[in-house]
Amino acid sequence: MSQITTEEIKKLFALARLPLDENLIATRQKDMEEILGYVASLSVLDTSAAKEVHGGVDFLNAFRIDEVKPASSGERDGIIKSFPTSEADLNKVLGIMEK
Amino acid sequence: MAELFPSIQETIAAYRAKTLMPSQVAAELLSRLEKENPELNAYLRTYGTEMIEAAKRADSAYATGKARPLEGIFVGIKDNLLVSGTLTGSASKMLEGYVAPYTGTAVKKLFDDGAIMVGKTNMDEFAMGSSTENSAYGATKNPKDLTCVPGGSSGGSAAAVASGLCHIALGSDTGGSIRQPASLCGCVGFKPTYGSVSRYGLMSMASSLDVIGPLANSVGDARTVFNTIRGGDERDATSHDIKGAKKLAAPGSLKGVKVGVPREYFLPGLDADVEGCVQKGIAKLKELGAEIVEISLPNAEHGLAAYYVIMPAEVSTNLSRFDGVRYPASKMKSAASLIDGYVKSRAAFGPEPQRRIMVGTYVLSAGYYDAYYRQAEKVRGLIIKDFNDAWQQVDLIVSPTSPTVAWPIGEKVDDPLAMYLSDIFTINANLVGIPSISLPCGEADGMPVGIQLAAPRDEDMFLLDVAEAFEKAGIGSAD
């Protein structure tokens, strides 16, 4: 079974932008160790000659003409309505730069 | 719905003969929904008023001879498929209150052909699960035994079809999420070739694995739906028109068809009664004229491990968009900073998405990428090669769909690894991108068993032809 430290679990919560819940650390640690322990079986396979596959299809260059096709007004309004905070038709977000 | 209209074809024939009207079906459905859905929890939301109105329009269409091909056919839509103007949330609190601004391609094609939506079906949150217990809105129950799970993640769609709360339903399949619930609920579940159905309007879970497909009461209904929703779409660059070439020598006959039985799939861990049903199914294939050939897929046993690296990696990437900036369930207003807003907003994810996001983050992180993610993608390459080698010997591959029948609700909910193992026979079709179908194949301990058939990429029609022959031979009873 893979060993994951408590510190690594805390770092993962931060990296994944998930809220750190002290009560969950032990559970997540156990889950991660079991899952990573299971998938560690892959490491013994000889893949030196294997092709790395990244997609469900082996298409190359599925091009289309790069032209702007505006959404319908209904789609546009729907997207704007789903913004948590908006001003006119803009999505209002917190500043990226902090003082 | 079997007693009212056993198939799409028969329903449409009855509408045309004016022995049945869509509005009668809608009224019957409403009555059943009120009676059965509160307990079953197959649907998260139903649209009774809209359904009745649409059914009246369908009545008129038949009366005036203007009915479209699926006019008055009632469908359940999985909650991760966008339907314009309706709440669409992947059964997650993360998207509570989110109203879809457009309708996805597959759903739109059904609607354009006259299908009527009954409601949005329950599912595991963001399609992550094998039992529908991970829904933020309560588990769906198995119509065959309400103490058992219906499978997942398209468990609501399977339960709705199996209990007669729609004609057909759409689901999505990333690692077995159409086929496994179909098996556990006793209906047909078809995962088409990757890319044969546009994913536009499907909330992405793992983009290289996700496929939309039908759950139905018969192969014929699944075929009708697939023929409606398939095809290339400029809004999904992986979508394409299938170009299969295989054909049956004669309808209903499997003469000349070679069916491979992978020896790696019939090992300890497979329930003995399930294996018995599947072996009877294989005997039926032989009776129909197929040649049964033992084959080897030497790397297939590693598919589940490869999947549980690749899928969480794609999940952690795809679900990064749920950050409190663009969707309603946001805590940005009370946040001290943008990062604080992200973290507070993402508390809305349930335990399984959080678990998978963490695994995905880990396997993609510096220092682990090569050991886990790159290695898993190489193993995926080995598995694809195994299947390509197998297609040199056989036309189809047969296996169980699930190693067990439906299990009691709660039995595996605290053991993620045990839950993941229930997808062991379905995962490889997603890694390889091939079409695969689960068909009813008898019962074990009074619960449905499914048999799974898979074909080479793009040979969806051939697979459906074989499945239909199999179904007509009475395989559902497996005796």
Coordinates of C-alpha atoms in Angstrom, one line a residue:
Chain A
M1 CA 0.0 0.0 0.0
S2 CA 1.3 3.5 -0.9
Q3 CA 2.1 5.7 2.1
I4 CA 0.7 9.2 2.0
T5 CA 1.6 11.5 4.8
T6 CA -0.8 13.8 6.5
E7 CA 1.2 16.7 5.2
E8 CA 0.8 15.4 1.6
I9 CA -3.0 15.2 2.1
K10 CA -3.1 18.8 3.4
K11 CA -1.1 19.9 0.3
L12 CA -3.5 18.0 -2.0
F13 CA -6.5 19.7 -0.4
A14 CA -4.8 23.0 -1.2
L15 CA -3.7 22.1 -4.7
A16 CA -7.2 20.9 -5.6
R17 CA -8.7 24.0 -4.1
L18 CA -10.8 22.0 -1.7
P19 CA -11.7 23.1 1.8
L20 CA -9.5 21.4 4.4
D21 CA -11.6 19.5 6.9
E22 CA -9.4 18.3 9.8
N23 CA -12.0 15.6 10.5
L24 CA -11.6 14.2 6.9
I25 CA -7.9 14.0 6.8
A26 CA -7.7 10.4 8.1
T27 CA -10.5 9.2 5.9
R28 CA -8.9 10.8 2.8
Q29 CA -5.5 9.5 3.7
K30 CA -6.9 5.9 3.9
D31 CA -8.9 6.3 0.7
M32 CA -5.8 7.7 -1.2
E33 CA -3.6 5.0 0.1
E34 CA -6.0 2.2 -0.9
I35 CA -6.6 3.7 -4.4
L36 CA -3.0 4.5 -5.1
G37 CA -2.0 1.1 -3.7
Y38 CA -4.4 -0.5 -6.1
V39 CA -3.2 1.4 -9.2
A40 CA 0.4 0.9 -8.2
S41 CA 0.0 -2.6 -9.9
L42 CA 0.6 -0.7 -13.2
S43 CA 4.2 0.1 -12.3
V44 CA 5.3 -3.5 -12.7
L45 CA 4.2 -3.7 -16.4
D46 CA 6.8 -3.3 -19.1
T47 CA 5.5 -0.4 -21.2
S48 CA 8.8 0.5 -22.8
A49 CA 7.5 -0.3 -26.2
A50 CA 3.9 0.8 -25.6
K51 CA 2.2 3.7 -27.3
E52 CA 1.0 6.4 -25.0
V53 CA -2.7 7.0 -25.8
H54 CA -4.4 10.2 -24.7
G55 CA -7.8 10.1 -26.3
G56 CA -10.7 7.9 -27.2
V57 CA -10.1 8.3 -30.9
D58 CA -7.0 8.4 -33.0
F59 CA -8.0 11.4 -35.1
L60 CA -5.4 13.9 -36.2
N61 CA -6.1 17.5 -37.0
A62 CA -9.9 17.6 -36.7
F63 CA -10.0 21.1 -38.2
R64 CA -12.9 23.4 -38.7
I65 CA -13.0 26.9 -40.1
D66 CA -12.2 29.4 -37.4
E67 CA -15.1 31.7 -37.7
V68 CA -17.2 33.4 -35.1
K69 CA -20.7 32.0 -34.7
P70 CA -22.6 34.0 -32.1
A71 CA -24.8 32.3 -29.6
S72 CA -28.5 33.0 -29.8
S73 CA -29.8 35.8 -27.6
G74 CA -31.5 33.1 -25.5
E75 CA -28.3 31.3 -24.9
R76 CA -26.4 34.4 -24.2
D77 CA -29.0 35.6 -21.7
G78 CA -29.0 32.2 -20.1
I79 CA -25.3 32.2 -19.6
I80 CA -25.4 35.7 -18.1
K81 CA -28.2 34.8 -15.7
S82 CA -26.2 31.9 -14.4
F83 CA -23.4 34.2 -13.2
P84 CA -23.3 34.4 -9.4
T85 CA -22.8 38.2 -9.5
S86 CA -23.2 40.3 -12.6
E87 CA -23.2 43.9 -13.6
A88 CA -25.0 44.6 -16.8
D89 CA -24.0 41.7 -18.9
L90 CA -20.6 41.2 -17.3
N91 CA -19.6 38.5 -14.8
K92 CA -18.4 40.4 -11.7
V93 CA -15.5 38.6 -10.0
L94 CA -13.1 39.3 -7.2
G95 CA -9.8 40.9 -8.1
I96 CA -7.0 38.5 -9.0
M97 CA -4.3 40.8 -7.6
E98 CA -4.4 41.2 -3.8
K99 CA -3.3 44.4 -2.1
Chain B
M1 CA -45.0 0.7 -19.6
A2 CA -44.8 -2.7 -21.1
E3 CA -48.6 -3.4 -21.0
L4 CA -49.5 -0.1 -22.7
F5 CA -46.7 0.1 -25.3
P6 CA -44.0 -2.5 -25.4
S7 CA -41.7 -0.7 -27.9
I8 CA -41.3 2.6 -29.7
Q9 CA -42.3 0.9 -32.9
E10 CA -45.5 -0.5 -31.5
T11 CA -46.4 2.7 -29.8
I12 CA -46.0 4.7 -32.9
A13 CA -48.0 2.1 -34.8
A14 CA -50.8 2.4 -32.2
Y15 CA -50.7 6.2 -32.4
R16 CA -51.0 6.0 -36.2
A17 CA -53.8 3.5 -36.0
K18 CA -55.5 5.9 -33.5
T19 CA -55.9 3.1 -30.9
L20 CA -53.7 5.1 -28.5
M21 CA -53.0 8.8 -28.2
P22 CA -49.9 10.5 -26.7
S23 CA -52.1 12.4 -24.3
Q24 CA -53.4 9.1 -22.9
V25 CA -49.8 7.9 -22.4
A26 CA -48.9 11.2 -20.7
A27 CA -51.9 10.9 -18.3
E28 CA -50.9 7.4 -17.4
L29 CA -47.3 8.4 -16.9
L30 CA -48.3 11.2 -14.6
S31 CA -50.3 8.9 -12.5
R32 CA -47.4 6.4 -12.3
L33 CA -44.9 9.1 -11.5
E34 CA -47.0 10.4 -8.6
K35 CA -47.4 6.9 -7.2
E36 CA -43.9 5.4 -7.8
N37 CA -41.3 8.1 -8.1
P38 CA -41.3 9.3 -4.5
E39 CA -40.2 5.9 -3.4
L40 CA -38.0 5.0 -6.4
N41 CA -36.3 8.4 -6.8
A42 CA -35.6 7.7 -10.5
Y43 CA -36.4 11.3 -11.5
L44 CA -34.9 14.3 -9.7
R45 CA -37.5 16.6 -11.5
T46 CA -40.4 15.9 -13.7
Y47 CA -42.2 18.2 -16.1
G48 CA -45.8 17.2 -15.9
T49 CA -47.4 20.3 -17.2
E50 CA -45.0 20.6 -20.1
M51 CA -45.4 16.9 -20.8
I52 CA -49.2 17.2 -21.0
E53 CA -49.0 20.2 -23.3
A54 CA -46.4 18.5 -25.6
A55 CA -48.6 15.4 -25.7
K56 CA -51.6 17.4 -26.9
R57 CA -49.5 18.8 -29.7
A58 CA -48.4 15.3 -30.5
D59 CA -52.1 14.3 -30.6
S60 CA -52.7 17.0 -33.2
A61 CA -49.6 16.0 -35.2
Y62 CA -51.0 12.5 -35.6
A63 CA -54.5 13.8 -36.3
T64 CA -53.1 16.0 -39.1
G65 CA -50.6 13.5 -40.5
K66 CA -47.7 15.7 -39.5
A67 CA -46.1 13.4 -36.9
R68 CA -42.3 13.3 -36.7
P69 CA -40.5 10.0 -36.3
L70 CA -40.5 10.0 -32.5
E71 CA -43.7 12.0 -32.0
G72 CA -45.1 11.2 -28.6
I73 CA -42.3 9.0 -27.4
F74 CA -41.5 9.8 -23.7
V75 CA -37.9 10.1 -22.6
G76 CA -36.0 10.4 -19.4
I77 CA -32.9 12.6 -19.6
K78 CA -29.9 12.1 -17.3
D79 CA -29.3 15.2 -15.2
N80 CA -25.8 15.8 -16.7
L81 CA -27.4 16.5 -20.1
L82 CA -28.3 20.1 -20.8
V83 CA -31.9 21.0 -21.6
S84 CA -32.4 24.7 -22.3
G85 CA -34.4 26.5 -19.6
T86 CA -34.5 23.6 -17.2
L87 CA -32.6 23.0 -13.9
T88 CA -29.6 20.8 -14.8
G89 CA -27.2 19.9 -12.1
S90 CA -25.5 16.5 -12.4
A91 CA -27.2 15.6 -9.1
S92 CA -24.8 18.0 -7.4
K93 CA -25.3 20.8 -4.9
M94 CA -22.5 22.5 -6.8
L95 CA -25.0 23.3 -9.5
E96 CA -28.0 23.9 -7.4
G97 CA -30.2 26.5 -9.2
Y98 CA -28.3 26.3 -12.5
V99 CA -30.6 26.7 -15.5
A100 CA -29.1 25.3 -18.7
P101 CA -28.8 28.0 -21.4
Y102 CA -28.9 25.6 -24.3
T103 CA -29.9 22.1 -25.3
G104 CA -27.2 19.5 -26.1
T105 CA -27.0 18.0 -29.5
A106 CA -28.2 14.5 -28.6
V107 CA -31.1 15.7 -26.7
K108 CA -32.0 18.3 -29.3
K109 CA -32.0 15.6 -32.0
L110 CA -34.5 13.6 -29.9
F111 CA -36.7 16.7 -29.4
D112 CA -36.5 17.7 -33.0
D113 CA -37.9 14.2 -33.9
G114 CA -40.8 14.7 -31.6
A115 CA -39.7 13.0 -28.3
I116 CA -41.2 14.4 -25.1
M117 CA -39.2 14.8 -21.9
V118 CA -40.6 13.3 -18.8
G119 CA -37.9 14.6 -16.5
K120 CA -34.3 14.7 -15.5
T121 CA -33.1 11.4 -14.1
N122 CA -31.1 10.8 -10.9
M123 CA -27.4 9.9 -11.1
D124 CA -24.3 9.7 -9.1
E125 CA -23.0 13.2 -8.6
F126 CA -21.2 14.3 -11.8
A127 CA -21.5 10.7 -13.0
M128 CA -19.0 9.4 -10.4
G129 CA -20.3 6.2 -8.9
S130 CA -21.7 2.7 -9.6
S131 CA -24.8 2.8 -7.5
T132 CA -26.5 6.2 -7.7
E133 CA -25.9 6.5 -4.0
N134 CA -23.6 9.4 -4.6
S135 CA -26.4 11.6 -5.7
A136 CA -26.7 14.7 -3.6
Y137 CA -30.5 14.2 -3.7
G138 CA -30.7 10.6 -2.3
A139 CA -30.2 7.2 -3.8
T140 CA -32.4 5.8 -6.6
K141 CA -33.8 2.3 -5.7
N142 CA -33.8 -0.7 -7.9
P143 CA -37.3 -1.4 -9.2
K144 CA -36.8 -5.1 -8.9
D145 CA -36.0 -4.8 -5.2
L146 CA -36.3 -1.5 -3.5
T147 CA -33.7 -2.4 -0.9
C148 CA -31.0 -2.7 -3.6
V149 CA -29.1 -0.2 -5.7
P150 CA -30.0 0.2 -9.4
G151 CA -26.3 0.6 -10.4
G152 CA -24.8 3.7 -11.7
S153 CA -24.1 6.3 -12.6
S154 CA -27.1 6.3 -14.9
G155 CA -29.2 4.5 -12.2
G156 CA -32.1 6.9 -12.5
S157 CA -32.4 6.3 -16.2
A158 CA -32.2 2.5 -15.8
A159 CA -34.8 2.6 -13.0
A160 CA -37.1 4.8 -15.0
V161 CA -36.9 2.5 -18.0
A162 CA -37.2 -0.7 -16.0
S163 CA -40.2 0.6 -14.1
G164 CA -42.1 1.9 -17.1
L165 CA -41.7 5.6 -16.2
C166 CA -40.6 6.4 -19.8
H167 CA -40.2 4.7 -23.1
I168 CA -36.4 5.2 -23.2
A169 CA -33.9 7.2 -21.4
L170 CA -30.5 8.8 -22.2
G171 CA -27.5 8.1 -20.0
S172 CA -23.8 8.7 -20.2
D173 CA -21.1 6.0 -20.0
T174 CA -17.6 6.8 -18.9
G175 CA -16.6 3.4 -17.4
G176 CA -19.9 1.4 -17.6
S177 CA -22.4 4.0 -16.4
I178 CA -25.0 2.9 -19.0
R179 CA -24.3 -0.8 -19.2
Q180 CA -23.9 -1.6 -15.5
P181 CA -27.2 -0.1 -14.3
A182 CA -28.9 -1.6 -17.3
S183 CA -27.6 -5.0 -16.2
L184 CA -28.6 -4.5 -12.5
C185 CA -32.1 -3.3 -13.5
G186 CA -32.8 -5.8 -16.3
C187 CA -32.9 -3.5 -19.3
V188 CA -30.8 -2.9 -22.4
G189 CA -27.9 -0.4 -22.1
F190 CA -25.9 0.7 -25.1
K191 CA -22.6 2.5 -25.1
P192 CA -21.8 3.5 -28.6
T193 CA -18.4 4.0 -30.2
Y194 CA -16.6 6.9 -28.6
G195 CA -17.3 10.0 -30.7
S196 CA -20.3 8.5 -32.6
V197 CA -22.6 10.7 -30.5
S198 CA -21.8 14.4 -30.0
R199 CA -20.9 15.2 -26.4
Y200 CA -22.0 18.8 -26.9
G201 CA -24.2 19.6 -23.9
L202 CA -23.0 16.7 -21.8
M203 CA -21.3 17.9 -18.6
S204 CA -17.8 16.5 -19.0
M205 CA -16.5 14.0 -16.5
A206 CA -13.6 12.3 -18.3
S207 CA -13.5 13.7 -21.9
S208 CA -11.6 10.9 -23.5
L209 CA -14.0 8.3 -22.1
D210 CA -17.5 9.9 -22.0
V211 CA -20.2 8.7 -24.4
I212 CA -23.9 9.4 -24.5
G213 CA -26.2 6.4 -25.2
P214 CA -29.6 4.9 -24.7
L215 CA -31.2 2.7 -22.0
A216 CA -34.2 0.9 -23.3
N217 CA -36.5 -2.0 -22.9
S218 CA -35.4 -3.6 -26.2
V219 CA -32.5 -3.6 -28.6
G220 CA -34.9 -2.1 -31.3
D221 CA -35.6 0.9 -29.1
A222 CA -31.9 1.4 -28.4
R223 CA -31.2 1.3 -32.1
T224 CA -34.0 3.8 -32.9
V225 CA -32.5 6.2 -30.3
F226 CA -29.0 5.7 -31.5
N227 CA -29.9 6.3 -35.1
T228 CA -31.5 9.6 -34.0
I229 CA -28.7 10.9 -31.9
R230 CA -25.6 9.7 -33.7
G231 CA -23.5 11.6 -36.2
G232 CA -20.7 14.2 -36.5
D233 CA -21.2 17.6 -34.9
E234 CA -19.0 20.6 -35.5
R235 CA -19.4 21.4 -31.8
D236 CA -17.5 18.2 -30.8
A237 CA -14.2 17.7 -32.6
T238 CA -14.1 14.0 -31.6
S239 CA -17.5 13.3 -33.1
H240 CA -17.8 11.5 -36.4
D241 CA -20.1 9.4 -38.6
I242 CA -19.6 5.7 -38.0
K243 CA -18.3 3.7 -40.9
G244 CA -18.9 0.1 -39.9
A245 CA -18.7 -2.6 -42.6
K246 CA -19.6 -5.9 -40.9
K247 CA -23.0 -7.5 -41.6
L248 CA -24.9 -10.6 -40.6
A249 CA -25.2 -13.2 -43.3
A250 CA -28.9 -13.3 -42.7
P251 CA -31.1 -11.4 -40.2
G252 CA -31.3 -13.3 -36.9
S253 CA -28.6 -15.7 -37.8
L254 CA -25.1 -15.6 -36.3
K255 CA -23.7 -18.1 -38.8
G256 CA -20.2 -17.1 -39.6
V257 CA -19.9 -14.8 -36.6
K258 CA -16.9 -15.5 -34.4
V259 CA -17.5 -14.6 -30.7
G260 CA -14.4 -14.3 -28.5
V261 CA -14.6 -15.3 -24.8
P262 CA -11.7 -13.8 -23.0
R263 CA -10.2 -16.3 -20.5
E264 CA -9.2 -13.4 -18.2
Y265 CA -12.8 -12.4 -17.6
F266 CA -14.0 -15.7 -16.1
L267 CA -11.9 -15.8 -12.9
P268 CA -12.6 -15.8 -9.1
G269 CA -14.5 -12.7 -8.1
L270 CA -17.2 -13.4 -10.6
D271 CA -20.3 -14.5 -8.9
A272 CA -21.0 -18.2 -9.7
D273 CA -24.7 -17.6 -10.5
V274 CA -23.9 -14.6 -12.7
E275 CA -21.3 -16.8 -14.5
G276 CA -23.9 -19.5 -14.9
C277 CA -26.4 -17.1 -16.6
V278 CA -23.6 -15.7 -18.9
Q279 CA -22.5 -19.2 -19.9
K280 CA -26.1 -20.0 -20.8
G281 CA -26.1 -16.8 -22.9
I282 CA -22.9 -17.9 -24.6
A283 CA -24.6 -21.3 -25.4
K284 CA -27.5 -19.3 -26.9
L285 CA -25.1 -17.4 -29.2
K286 CA -23.7 -20.8 -30.3
E287 CA -27.2 -22.1 -31.0
L288 CA -27.8 -19.1 -33.2
G289 CA -24.8 -20.1 -35.3
A290 CA -21.9 -18.2 -33.8
E291 CA -18.5 -19.8 -33.4
I292 CA -17.3 -19.5 -29.9
V293 CA -13.5 -18.9 -29.6
E294 CA -11.5 -18.6 -26.4
I295 CA -9.2 -15.6 -26.7
S296 CA -6.8 -13.8 -24.4
L297 CA -6.6 -10.1 -23.6
P298 CA -3.5 -10.3 -21.5
N299 CA -3.5 -6.7 -20.3
A300 CA -7.3 -6.4 -19.7
E301 CA -7.0 -7.1 -16.0
H302 CA -5.0 -3.9 -15.7
G303 CA -7.8 -1.8 -17.3
L304 CA -9.5 -0.9 -14.0
A305 CA -6.2 0.3 -12.5
A306 CA -5.4 2.4 -15.6
Y307 CA -8.9 3.8 -15.6
Y308 CA -8.7 4.9 -11.9
V309 CA -5.6 7.0 -12.9
I310 CA -6.8 8.4 -16.2
M311 CA -10.4 9.1 -15.2
P312 CA -9.6 11.1 -12.0
A313 CA -6.9 13.0 -13.9
E314 CA -9.5 14.1 -16.4
V315 CA -12.0 14.7 -13.6
S316 CA -9.7 17.0 -11.7
T317 CA -9.1 19.0 -14.8
N318 CA -12.7 19.1 -16.0
L319 CA -14.2 20.0 -12.6
S320 CA -11.8 22.8 -12.1
R321 CA -14.3 24.9 -13.9
F322 CA -16.6 24.7 -10.8
D323 CA -14.8 27.4 -8.9
G324 CA -17.6 29.8 -7.8
V325 CA -16.9 32.2 -10.6
R326 CA -19.4 31.1 -13.3
Y327 CA -22.1 29.0 -11.7
P328 CA -24.8 29.8 -9.1
A329 CA -23.6 27.8 -6.1
S330 CA -21.0 30.4 -5.3
K331 CA -19.5 31.6 -2.1
M332 CA -17.5 34.4 -3.7
K333 CA -19.7 37.1 -2.1
S334 CA -18.5 36.1 1.4
A335 CA -14.9 35.4 0.3
A336 CA -11.9 37.3 1.5
S337 CA -10.0 36.6 -1.8
L338 CA -10.4 34.9 -5.1
I339 CA -8.6 31.7 -3.8
D340 CA -10.7 31.8 -0.6
G341 CA -13.8 32.0 -2.9
Y342 CA -12.7 29.0 -4.9
V343 CA -12.2 26.9 -1.9
K344 CA -15.4 27.9 -0.1
S345 CA -17.4 27.3 -3.3
R346 CA -15.9 23.9 -3.9
A347 CA -17.1 22.7 -0.5
A348 CA -20.4 22.0 -2.5
F349 CA -18.8 18.9 -4.0
G350 CA -19.8 15.7 -2.4
P351 CA -17.4 13.1 -1.1
E352 CA -16.8 11.1 -4.3
P353 CA -16.0 14.0 -6.6
Q354 CA -13.7 15.4 -3.9
R355 CA -12.0 12.0 -3.6
R356 CA -11.5 11.7 -7.4
I357 CA -10.3 15.3 -7.7
M358 CA -7.7 14.6 -5.1
V359 CA -6.5 11.4 -6.8
G360 CA -6.4 13.2 -10.1
T361 CA -4.5 16.1 -8.7
Y362 CA -2.0 13.7 -7.1
V363 CA -1.4 11.7 -10.3
L364 CA -0.9 14.8 -12.4
S365 CA 1.4 16.5 -9.9
A366 CA 5.1 17.1 -10.5
G367 CA 7.0 14.0 -9.5
Y368 CA 4.1 11.6 -10.0
Y369 CA 2.9 12.3 -13.5
D370 CA 5.3 9.9 -15.2
A371 CA 4.8 7.1 -12.6
Y372 CA 1.1 7.2 -12.6
Y373 CA -0.5 9.2 -15.5
R374 CA 1.9 8.5 -18.3
Q375 CA 2.2 4.9 -17.2
A376 CA -1.6 4.5 -17.2
E377 CA -1.8 6.0 -20.7
K378 CA 0.8 3.5 -21.9
V379 CA -1.1 0.7 -20.3
R380 CA -4.2 2.0 -22.2
G381 CA -2.1 1.6 -25.4
L382 CA -1.3 -2.0 -24.4
I383 CA -5.0 -2.7 -23.9
I384 CA -6.0 -1.1 -27.2
K385 CA -3.3 -3.4 -28.9
D386 CA -4.8 -6.4 -27.1
F387 CA -8.2 -5.6 -28.5
N388 CA -6.9 -4.9 -32.0
D389 CA -5.1 -8.3 -31.9
A390 CA -8.4 -9.9 -30.8
W391 CA -10.3 -8.4 -33.7
Q392 CA -8.0 -10.3 -36.0
Q393 CA -9.5 -13.5 -34.6
V394 CA -13.1 -12.6 -33.7
D395 CA -16.0 -10.3 -34.6
L396 CA -17.3 -9.8 -31.1
I397 CA -16.3 -10.2 -27.5
V398 CA -18.7 -11.5 -24.9
S399 CA -18.4 -11.2 -21.1
P400 CA -20.6 -10.5 -18.0
T401 CA -21.5 -6.9 -17.6
S402 CA -21.2 -6.8 -13.8
P403 CA -19.5 -9.4 -11.6
T404 CA -22.5 -9.4 -9.3
V405 CA -26.2 -8.7 -9.3
A406 CA -27.5 -5.5 -7.5
W407 CA -26.4 -5.3 -3.9
P408 CA -28.2 -3.8 -0.9
I409 CA -28.2 0.0 -0.6
G410 CA -25.3 1.0 1.7
E411 CA -23.3 -2.1 1.4
K412 CA -20.3 -0.6 -0.5
V413 CA -20.8 3.1 0.2
D414 CA -17.9 3.4 2.6
D415 CA -15.6 1.2 0.6
P416 CA -14.7 3.1 -2.7
L417 CA -12.4 0.4 -4.0
A418 CA -15.1 -2.3 -3.6
M419 CA -17.4 0.0 -5.5
Y420 CA -14.9 0.6 -8.3
L421 CA -14.5 -3.2 -8.8
S422 CA -18.1 -3.5 -9.9
D423 CA -17.0 -1.8 -13.2
I424 CA -14.3 -4.3 -13.9
F425 CA -15.9 -5.7 -17.0
T426 CA -17.1 -2.5 -18.5
I427 CA -14.1 -0.2 -18.2
N428 CA -12.1 -1.5 -21.1
A429 CA -14.6 -0.6 -23.7
N430 CA -14.2 3.0 -22.6
L431 CA -10.5 2.9 -22.6
V432 CA -10.5 1.4 -26.1
G433 CA -13.4 3.5 -27.4
I434 CA -15.4 0.5 -28.8
P435 CA -19.2 0.0 -28.8
S436 CA -20.6 -2.3 -26.1
I437 CA -24.1 -3.3 -25.1
S438 CA -25.6 -5.0 -22.0
L439 CA -28.5 -7.3 -22.5
P440 CA -30.8 -9.0 -20.0
C441 CA -29.6 -12.6 -19.5
G442 CA -31.6 -14.3 -16.9
E443 CA -31.7 -13.8 -13.1
A444 CA -29.6 -14.8 -10.1
D445 CA -31.2 -14.8 -6.7
G446 CA -34.2 -13.2 -8.3
M447 CA -32.2 -10.2 -9.6
P448 CA -31.4 -9.4 -13.2
V449 CA -28.1 -10.4 -14.8
G450 CA -26.6 -8.7 -17.9
I451 CA -24.4 -10.1 -20.6
Q452 CA -22.1 -7.8 -22.4
L453 CA -21.2 -7.8 -26.1
A454 CA -18.5 -5.6 -27.6
A455 CA -17.5 -5.0 -31.2
P456 CA -14.7 -3.1 -33.0
R457 CA -14.9 0.7 -33.2
D458 CA -17.6 2.0 -35.6
E459 CA -19.3 -1.5 -35.8
D460 CA -22.2 -0.3 -33.8
M461 CA -24.8 -1.4 -36.3
F462 CA -23.4 -4.9 -36.5
L463 CA -23.3 -5.1 -32.7
L464 CA -27.0 -4.1 -32.6
D465 CA -27.8 -6.7 -35.2
V466 CA -26.2 -9.4 -33.2
A467 CA -27.8 -8.1 -30.0
E468 CA -31.3 -8.1 -31.6
A469 CA -30.8 -11.7 -32.8
F470 CA -29.8 -12.7 -29.3
E471 CA -32.8 -10.9 -27.8
K472 CA -35.2 -12.5 -30.2
A473 CA -33.9 -15.9 -29.3
G474 CA -35.4 -15.4 -25.8
I475 CA -32.2 -14.8 -24.0
G476 CA -33.9 -12.7 -21.4
S477 CA -35.1 -15.8 -19.6
A478 CA -31.8 -17.6 -20.3
D479 CA -33.3 -21.0 -20.4

